[in-house]
Amino acid sequence: MGQFKLSNLIEEKLKGLSPIQTIMKMAEEQNIIAMGLNPRDVISFGGGWCNHYAPETLREIYREIVEDKQFFHRSGRYSAIKGDYKLREQLCYFEEKIYSVKNLSVDNIILGHSSTQLFHDILRAIVNPGEDICALDPTYANYINSVKCAIPGSHIKFIPALNPETWRYLEDIDEPLEVLKEYCSRGVKLLVIPIPDNPTSQIPSEEFISSAQEILLDHKGFLVLDFAYKALWFDDMPQCYSWSPFDKPNIIALHSNSKWLSSLGRRLGWVEADPYIISALEKLNESTLLSPDTMHSIATARFLEKTLADNSLKQFIDETRKLYRDTAHFMMKCIDRYLGWRYLKPMGGLYTCSPTPNGEKPTVFVEKLLRETGILLIPGEGFGPSLEYGLRLSYGPLCYQHDLIEEGIERISRYLDETNKN
């Protein structure tokens, strides 16, 4: 097909492997085998996914849908462009009961295929091609290609968060806030922050988030809070979890079923925002999606209705938080015991980050480590300049297998001992 020329977007802007493609391909079984490794011997700290079991109530609801011929038939129909009304209604109750979000209505919510698709549409609804957006450094690697695809000619302007020298996160909020002000004065009108963050699992202070929201409001800009990991906070619940677009009209909350419901492949996301923004996203939903998934919407609505009524949902969320908090603490103990690396103490989410040993380039280190030990880490280059010599380690996929976390960290330690001898 080489004689056929594709678009400049594909041929130029998206040429080569993106950070996300690199991560996914490194973990593919075919790649593992091609390196001469047995996939069963590989321990992966690379996965950007959770691994807890979805609630049994949710599974039972899907079974009810599938086993009822007429119900299953109805689940294959188009939903409204903004998504199933009952689910949007239940999401309002969910946000109020679990996170104390006040004054949400169905007019504040639109459903979509996923937070990935919806972020793409948020960009197109707010930002013109050639206008830049802001993100913290480091940040979710997929934002970079989303910007390339959604708003051609635009770029991400990074705001410093992780200090690669001290390995501390937002240790002084004055400088990054001044950087944000400067970018806003040049026309930037969108800042996106994952909370908790991917790749660092940090949660910015309330002072920082509130100040950023006010700066953007002063410049008629928007703060997008990417809540893909919202249900996985570890200690005190952040105040921004209860923010409502009713009180803060420049807040856009981006949500996904992927992490909290362990529904990575059952794709469904939603946005909470001022009705003016929801109306704009509805126009885009019509051409990019047309109809959010009806079956997943029905199942999620029924699940929320049942578990909010019997109070089992809060228990599920609390148990899930504890599972990942305990797993994160176990990984930190192993790093302290076997490696002595610096790392960011997770405040939620699925990850931690460490500098590469001996200042080695992450991609080189990760490839050698995988080939020699069967341990997969993720190189940090794709997450932002501050991780140019950093690594992301995920404990999420091993939440039920702490023994593999210890074995994996031990293997890294033995590998480093051998290489340092040589």
CSV table of C-alpha atoms in Angstrom, one decimal, residues 183-394:
chain,number,residue,atom,x,y,z
A,183,TYR,CA,0.2,30.8,29.4
A,184,CYS,CA,-3.3,32.1,30.0
A,185,SER,CA,-2.2,35.6,29.2
A,186,ARG,CA,-1.1,34.3,25.8
A,187,GLY,CA,-4.5,32.8,25.1
A,188,VAL,CA,-4.4,29.3,26.6
A,189,LYS,CA,-7.9,28.5,27.8
A,190,LEU,CA,-7.8,24.8,29.0
A,191,LEU,CA,-5.8,23.0,31.7
A,192,VAL,CA,-6.3,19.3,32.2
A,193,ILE,CA,-5.3,17.5,35.4
A,194,PRO,CA,-5.9,13.8,36.2
A,195,ILE,CA,-6.9,13.3,39.8
A,196,PRO,CA,-5.3,11.1,41.1
A,197,ASP,CA,-2.6,11.5,38.4
A,198,ASN,CA,-1.3,9.1,35.8
A,199,PRO,CA,1.7,8.5,35.9
A,200,THR,CA,2.6,9.8,39.4
A,201,SER,CA,-0.5,8.9,41.5
A,202,GLN,CA,-0.2,12.3,43.1
A,203,ILE,CA,-3.1,14.6,44.0
A,204,PRO,CA,-2.4,18.3,43.8
A,205,SER,CA,-3.1,20.3,46.9
A,206,GLU,CA,-6.5,22.0,47.3
A,207,GLU,CA,-4.7,25.4,47.3
A,208,PHE,CA,-3.1,24.6,43.9
A,209,ILE,CA,-6.3,23.3,42.3
A,210,SER,CA,-8.5,26.2,43.6
A,211,SER,CA,-5.9,28.7,42.5
A,212,ALA,CA,-5.7,27.2,39.0
A,213,GLN,CA,-9.4,27.2,38.7
A,214,GLU,CA,-9.6,30.9,39.6
A,215,ILE,CA,-6.8,31.8,37.2
A,216,LEU,CA,-8.6,30.1,34.4
A,217,LEU,CA,-11.9,31.7,35.3
A,218,ASP,CA,-10.2,35.1,35.3
A,219,HIS,CA,-9.1,34.3,31.7
A,220,LYS,CA,-12.4,32.7,30.6
A,221,GLY,CA,-10.7,29.3,30.5
A,222,PHE,CA,-11.6,25.9,31.7
A,223,LEU,CA,-10.2,23.4,34.1
A,224,VAL,CA,-10.7,19.8,33.1
A,225,LEU,CA,-10.5,17.4,36.0
A,226,ASP,CA,-9.9,13.9,34.6
A,227,PHE,CA,-11.5,11.6,37.2
A,228,ALA,CA,-10.6,8.3,35.6
A,229,TYR,CA,-9.1,7.3,39.0
A,230,LYS,CA,-11.5,9.3,41.2
A,231,ALA,CA,-12.7,6.3,43.3
A,232,LEU,CA,-9.1,5.3,44.0
A,233,TRP,CA,-8.0,8.0,46.5
A,234,PHE,CA,-6.3,6.6,49.6
A,235,ASP,CA,-6.6,9.0,52.5
A,236,ASP,CA,-8.8,12.1,53.0
A,237,MET,CA,-11.1,12.8,50.1
A,238,PRO,CA,-10.0,15.8,48.1
A,239,GLN,CA,-12.4,18.8,48.3
A,240,CYS,CA,-12.4,19.1,44.5
A,241,TYR,CA,-14.3,15.8,44.3
A,242,SER,CA,-17.4,17.6,45.5
A,243,TRP,CA,-17.1,20.5,43.0
A,244,SER,CA,-20.2,21.1,40.9
A,245,PRO,CA,-20.5,23.0,37.6
A,246,PHE,CA,-23.5,24.8,39.3
A,247,ASP,CA,-21.0,26.6,41.5
A,248,LYS,CA,-17.9,26.6,39.3
A,249,PRO,CA,-19.1,26.9,35.7
A,250,ASN,CA,-15.6,26.6,34.2
A,251,ILE,CA,-15.1,23.1,35.7
A,252,ILE,CA,-15.4,20.1,33.4
A,253,ALA,CA,-15.4,16.7,35.1
A,254,LEU,CA,-14.4,13.8,32.9
A,255,HIS,CA,-15.4,10.3,34.1
A,256,SER,CA,-15.0,6.7,33.1
A,257,ASN,CA,-16.3,3.3,34.2
A,258,SER,CA,-13.0,1.7,33.4
A,259,LYS,CA,-11.2,1.9,36.8
A,260,TRP,CA,-13.8,2.1,39.6
A,261,LEU,CA,-16.1,-0.6,38.1
A,262,SER,CA,-13.2,-2.6,36.7
A,263,SER,CA,-14.8,-2.2,33.3
A,264,LEU,CA,-11.8,-1.4,31.1
A,265,GLY,CA,-13.3,-3.2,28.1
A,266,ARG,CA,-16.9,-2.3,28.8
A,267,ARG,CA,-16.4,1.1,27.5
A,268,LEU,CA,-18.5,3.9,28.9
A,269,GLY,CA,-17.7,7.5,30.1
A,270,TRP,CA,-19.5,10.7,31.0
A,271,VAL,CA,-18.9,14.4,31.4
A,272,GLU,CA,-20.3,16.7,34.0
A,273,ALA,CA,-20.3,20.4,33.0
A,274,ASP,CA,-22.4,23.5,32.6
A,275,PRO,CA,-25.3,22.9,30.2
A,276,TYR,CA,-23.7,25.2,27.7
A,277,ILE,CA,-20.7,22.8,27.4
A,278,ILE,CA,-23.0,19.7,27.4
A,279,SER,CA,-24.9,21.2,24.5
A,280,ALA,CA,-21.7,21.7,22.6
A,281,LEU,CA,-20.6,18.1,23.3
A,282,GLU,CA,-24.0,16.8,22.1
A,283,LYS,CA,-23.3,18.4,18.7
A,284,LEU,CA,-20.0,16.5,18.5
A,285,ASN,CA,-21.4,13.3,19.9
A,286,GLU,CA,-23.8,13.2,17.0
A,287,SER,CA,-21.0,12.8,14.5
A,288,THR,CA,-18.4,10.9,16.5
A,289,LEU,CA,-20.6,8.5,18.4
A,290,LEU,CA,-24.3,9.1,17.6
A,291,SER,CA,-25.4,6.8,20.4
A,292,PRO,CA,-23.7,6.0,23.7
A,293,ASP,CA,-23.8,2.2,24.4
A,294,THR,CA,-27.3,1.3,25.5
A,295,MET,CA,-26.5,-2.1,27.2
A,296,HIS,CA,-23.7,-0.7,29.4
A,297,SER,CA,-25.9,2.3,30.2
A,298,ILE,CA,-28.9,0.2,31.3
A,299,ALA,CA,-26.6,-2.1,33.3
A,300,THR,CA,-24.8,0.8,35.0
A,301,ALA,CA,-28.1,2.6,35.8
A,302,ARG,CA,-29.6,-0.5,37.4
A,303,PHE,CA,-26.4,-1.1,39.3
A,304,LEU,CA,-26.3,2.4,40.7
A,305,GLU,CA,-30.0,2.3,41.6
A,306,LYS,CA,-29.7,-0.9,43.5
A,307,THR,CA,-26.4,-0.3,45.3
A,308,LEU,CA,-27.1,3.3,46.2
A,309,ALA,CA,-30.4,2.1,47.8
A,310,ASP,CA,-28.9,-0.6,49.9
A,311,ASN,CA,-25.6,1.3,50.7
A,312,SER,CA,-23.5,-1.5,49.3
A,313,LEU,CA,-21.8,0.9,46.7
A,314,LYS,CA,-19.9,2.8,49.4
A,315,GLN,CA,-18.7,-0.4,50.9
A,316,PHE,CA,-17.5,-1.6,47.5
A,317,ILE,CA,-15.6,1.6,46.8
A,318,ASP,CA,-14.0,1.6,50.3
A,319,GLU,CA,-12.9,-2.0,49.9
A,320,THR,CA,-11.5,-1.3,46.5
A,321,ARG,CA,-9.6,1.8,47.8
A,322,LYS,CA,-8.1,-0.3,50.6
A,323,LEU,CA,-7.1,-3.1,48.2
A,324,TYR,CA,-5.0,-0.7,46.1
A,325,ARG,CA,-3.7,1.3,49.1
A,326,ASP,CA,-2.4,-1.9,50.7
A,327,THR,CA,-0.9,-2.9,47.4
A,328,ALA,CA,0.8,0.4,46.9
A,329,HIS,CA,2.2,0.2,50.5
A,330,PHE,CA,3.5,-3.3,49.8
A,331,MET,CA,5.3,-2.1,46.6
A,332,MET,CA,6.9,0.8,48.5
A,333,LYS,CA,8.2,-1.6,51.2
A,334,CYS,CA,9.7,-3.8,48.5
A,335,ILE,CA,11.3,-0.9,46.8
A,336,ASP,CA,12.8,0.3,50.1
A,337,ARG,CA,14.0,-3.2,51.0
A,338,TYR,CA,15.5,-4.4,47.7
A,339,LEU,CA,16.2,-1.3,45.6
A,340,GLY,CA,16.5,1.8,47.7
A,341,TRP,CA,15.2,3.9,44.9
A,342,ARG,CA,13.5,7.3,45.3
A,343,TYR,CA,9.8,7.1,44.5
A,344,LEU,CA,6.6,9.1,44.7
A,345,LYS,CA,4.4,7.9,47.5
A,346,PRO,CA,1.0,7.1,45.9
A,347,MET,CA,-1.9,9.2,47.1
A,348,GLY,CA,-4.3,7.1,45.0
A,349,GLY,CA,-4.4,5.5,41.6
A,350,LEU,CA,-2.2,2.6,40.4
A,351,TYR,CA,1.3,3.9,40.0
A,352,THR,CA,4.5,5.2,41.3
A,353,CYS,CA,7.5,6.8,39.5
A,354,SER,CA,11.2,6.5,40.1
A,355,PRO,CA,14.4,7.8,38.5
A,356,THR,CA,16.3,5.4,36.3
A,357,PRO,CA,19.3,3.9,38.0
A,358,ASN,CA,22.7,5.4,37.1
A,359,GLY,CA,21.0,8.0,34.9
A,360,GLU,CA,20.4,5.6,32.1
A,361,LYS,CA,17.9,6.4,29.4
A,362,PRO,CA,14.6,4.8,30.3
A,363,THR,CA,13.9,3.0,27.0
A,364,VAL,CA,17.3,1.4,27.0
A,365,PHE,CA,17.1,0.3,30.6
A,366,VAL,CA,13.5,-1.1,30.2
A,367,GLU,CA,14.4,-3.1,27.1
A,368,LYS,CA,17.5,-4.6,28.7
A,369,LEU,CA,15.7,-5.3,32.0
A,370,LEU,CA,12.8,-7.1,30.2
A,371,ARG,CA,15.2,-9.2,28.1
A,372,GLU,CA,17.4,-10.2,31.0
A,373,THR,CA,14.9,-10.6,33.8
A,374,GLY,CA,11.4,-10.8,32.3
A,375,ILE,CA,10.4,-7.7,34.3
A,376,LEU,CA,8.4,-5.0,32.4
A,377,LEU,CA,8.5,-1.4,33.5
A,378,ILE,CA,7.4,1.6,31.5
A,379,PRO,CA,9.9,4.2,30.3
A,380,GLY,CA,9.0,7.7,31.3
A,381,GLU,CA,9.8,9.8,28.2
A,382,GLY,CA,6.3,9.9,26.9
A,383,PHE,CA,4.8,11.4,30.0
A,384,GLY,CA,6.7,14.7,29.9
A,385,PRO,CA,10.1,16.3,30.2
A,386,SER,CA,10.5,15.6,33.9
A,387,LEU,CA,10.4,11.9,33.3
A,388,GLU,CA,13.1,11.9,30.6
A,389,TYR,CA,15.1,9.8,33.1
A,390,GLY,CA,12.3,8.2,34.9
A,391,LEU,CA,10.2,5.1,35.1
A,392,ARG,CA,6.6,4.3,35.8
A,393,LEU,CA,5.8,1.2,37.9
A,394,SER,CA,2.2,0.0,38.1
